[in-house]
PDB file of C-alpha atoms in Angstrom:
ATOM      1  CA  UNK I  16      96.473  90.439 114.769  1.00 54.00           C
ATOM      2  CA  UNK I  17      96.426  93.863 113.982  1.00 73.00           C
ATOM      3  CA  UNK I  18      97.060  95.284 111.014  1.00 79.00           C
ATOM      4  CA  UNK I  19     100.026  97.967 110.906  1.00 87.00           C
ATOM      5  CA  UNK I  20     100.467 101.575 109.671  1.00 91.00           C
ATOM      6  CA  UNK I  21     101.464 101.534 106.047  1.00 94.00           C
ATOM      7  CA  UNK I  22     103.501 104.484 106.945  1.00 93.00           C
ATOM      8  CA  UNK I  23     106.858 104.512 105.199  1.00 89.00           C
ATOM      9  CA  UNK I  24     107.923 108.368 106.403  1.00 89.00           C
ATOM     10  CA  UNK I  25     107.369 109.936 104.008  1.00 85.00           C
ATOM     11  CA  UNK I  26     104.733 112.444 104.845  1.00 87.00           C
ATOM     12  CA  UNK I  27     104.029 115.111 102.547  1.00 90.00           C
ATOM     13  CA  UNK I  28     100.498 115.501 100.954  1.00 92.00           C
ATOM     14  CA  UNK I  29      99.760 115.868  97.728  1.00 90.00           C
ATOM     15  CA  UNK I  30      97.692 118.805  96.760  1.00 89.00           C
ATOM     16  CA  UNK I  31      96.148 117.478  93.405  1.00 90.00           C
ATOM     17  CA  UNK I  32      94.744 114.413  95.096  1.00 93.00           C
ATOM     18  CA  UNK I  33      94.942 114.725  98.799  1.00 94.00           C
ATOM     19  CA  UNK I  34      96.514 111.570  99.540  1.00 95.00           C
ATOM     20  CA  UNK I  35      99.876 111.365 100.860  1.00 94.00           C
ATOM     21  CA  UNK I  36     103.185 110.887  98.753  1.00 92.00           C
ATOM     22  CA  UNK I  37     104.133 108.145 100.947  1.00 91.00           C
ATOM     23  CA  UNK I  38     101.380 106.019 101.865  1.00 94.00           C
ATOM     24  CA  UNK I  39      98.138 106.851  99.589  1.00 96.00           C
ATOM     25  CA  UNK I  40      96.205 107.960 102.880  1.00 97.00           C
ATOM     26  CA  UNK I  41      94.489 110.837 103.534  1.00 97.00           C
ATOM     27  CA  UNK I  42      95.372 113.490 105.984  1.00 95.00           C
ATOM     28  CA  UNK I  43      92.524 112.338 108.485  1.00 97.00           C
ATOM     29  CA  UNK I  44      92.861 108.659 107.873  1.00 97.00           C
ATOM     30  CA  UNK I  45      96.677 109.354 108.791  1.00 96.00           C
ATOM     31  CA  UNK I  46      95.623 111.514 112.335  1.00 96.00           C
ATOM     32  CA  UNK I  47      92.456 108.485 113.213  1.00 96.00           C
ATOM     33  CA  UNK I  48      94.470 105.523 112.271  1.00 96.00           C
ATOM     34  CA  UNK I  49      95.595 104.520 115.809  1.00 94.00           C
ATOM     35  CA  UNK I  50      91.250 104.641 116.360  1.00 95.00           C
ATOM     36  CA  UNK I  51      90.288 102.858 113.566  1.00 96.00           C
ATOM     37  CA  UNK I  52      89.348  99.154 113.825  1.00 94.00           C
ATOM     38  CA  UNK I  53      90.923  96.242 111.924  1.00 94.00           C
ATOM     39  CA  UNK I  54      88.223  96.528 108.864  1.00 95.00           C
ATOM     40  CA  UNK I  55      88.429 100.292 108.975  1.00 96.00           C
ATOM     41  CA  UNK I  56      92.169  99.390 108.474  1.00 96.00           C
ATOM     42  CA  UNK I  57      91.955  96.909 105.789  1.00 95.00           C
ATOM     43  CA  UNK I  58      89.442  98.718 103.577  1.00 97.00           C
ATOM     44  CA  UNK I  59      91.845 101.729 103.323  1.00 97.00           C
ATOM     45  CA  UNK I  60      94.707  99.306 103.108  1.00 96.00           C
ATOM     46  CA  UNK I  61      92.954  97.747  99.831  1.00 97.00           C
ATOM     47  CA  UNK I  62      92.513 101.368  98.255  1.00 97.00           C
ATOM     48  CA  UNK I  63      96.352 102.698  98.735  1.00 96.00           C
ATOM     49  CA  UNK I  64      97.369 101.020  95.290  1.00 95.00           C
ATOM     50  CA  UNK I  65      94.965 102.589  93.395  1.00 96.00           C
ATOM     51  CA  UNK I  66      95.286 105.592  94.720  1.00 95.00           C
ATOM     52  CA  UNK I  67      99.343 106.216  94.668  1.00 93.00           C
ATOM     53  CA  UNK I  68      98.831 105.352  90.729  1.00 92.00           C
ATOM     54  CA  UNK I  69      97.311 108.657  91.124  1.00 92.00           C
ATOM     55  CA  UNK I  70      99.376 111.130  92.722  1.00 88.00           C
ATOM     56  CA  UNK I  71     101.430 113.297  90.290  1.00 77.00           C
ATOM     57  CA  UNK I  72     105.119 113.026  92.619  1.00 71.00           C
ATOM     58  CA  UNK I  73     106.395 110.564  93.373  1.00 61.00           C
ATOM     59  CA  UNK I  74     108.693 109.951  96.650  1.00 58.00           C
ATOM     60  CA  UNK I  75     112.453 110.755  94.796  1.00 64.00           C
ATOM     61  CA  UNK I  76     114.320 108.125  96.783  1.00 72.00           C
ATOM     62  CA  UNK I  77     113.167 105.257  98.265  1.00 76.00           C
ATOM     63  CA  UNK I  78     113.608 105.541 101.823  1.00 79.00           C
ATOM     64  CA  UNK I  79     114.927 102.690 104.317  1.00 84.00           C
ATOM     65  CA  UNK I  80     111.605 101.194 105.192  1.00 85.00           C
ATOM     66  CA  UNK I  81     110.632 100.822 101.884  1.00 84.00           C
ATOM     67  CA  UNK I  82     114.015  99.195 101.032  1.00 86.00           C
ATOM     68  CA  UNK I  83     113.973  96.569 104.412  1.00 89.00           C
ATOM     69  CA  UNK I  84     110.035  95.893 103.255  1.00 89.00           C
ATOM     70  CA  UNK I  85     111.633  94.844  99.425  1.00 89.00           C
ATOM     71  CA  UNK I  86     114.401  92.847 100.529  1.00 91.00           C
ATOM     72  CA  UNK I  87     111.881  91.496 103.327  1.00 90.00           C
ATOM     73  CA  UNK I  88     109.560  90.399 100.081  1.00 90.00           C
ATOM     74  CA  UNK I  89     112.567  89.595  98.057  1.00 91.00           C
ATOM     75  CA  UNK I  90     114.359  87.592 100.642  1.00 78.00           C
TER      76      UNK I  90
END
């Protein structure tokens, strides 16, 4: 299986840190994700925590993806 975009749209990069608001990535992991392979995937996957405790904005409203993916986890 594949593993999926953590995209939630919300795409706006942050200039202190270069990682986007949204998802933690990086401009060019966002443009080569569709070419990466699975372990390409999952080793940026495991670094997106650490890195959105770094970004100085946070997202102001959480938007509906990231509410259906908490009441999926919830639920």
């Amino acid at each position: 299986m594949s593993i999926q975009s953590p995209c939630i749209l919300v795409c706006s990069i942050d200039l202190a840190t270069g990682y986007c608001f949204g998802c933690g990535r990086t401009g060019d992991e966002i443009a080569g994700w569709i070419n990466y392979s699975d372990e390409e995937r999952r080793t940026v996957m495991t670094q997106l925590p650490a890195r959105m405790e770094t970004i100085e904005r946070k997202p102001r409203r959480e938007t509906r993806r990231q509410r259906m993916a908490r009441e999926r986890q919830e639920g």
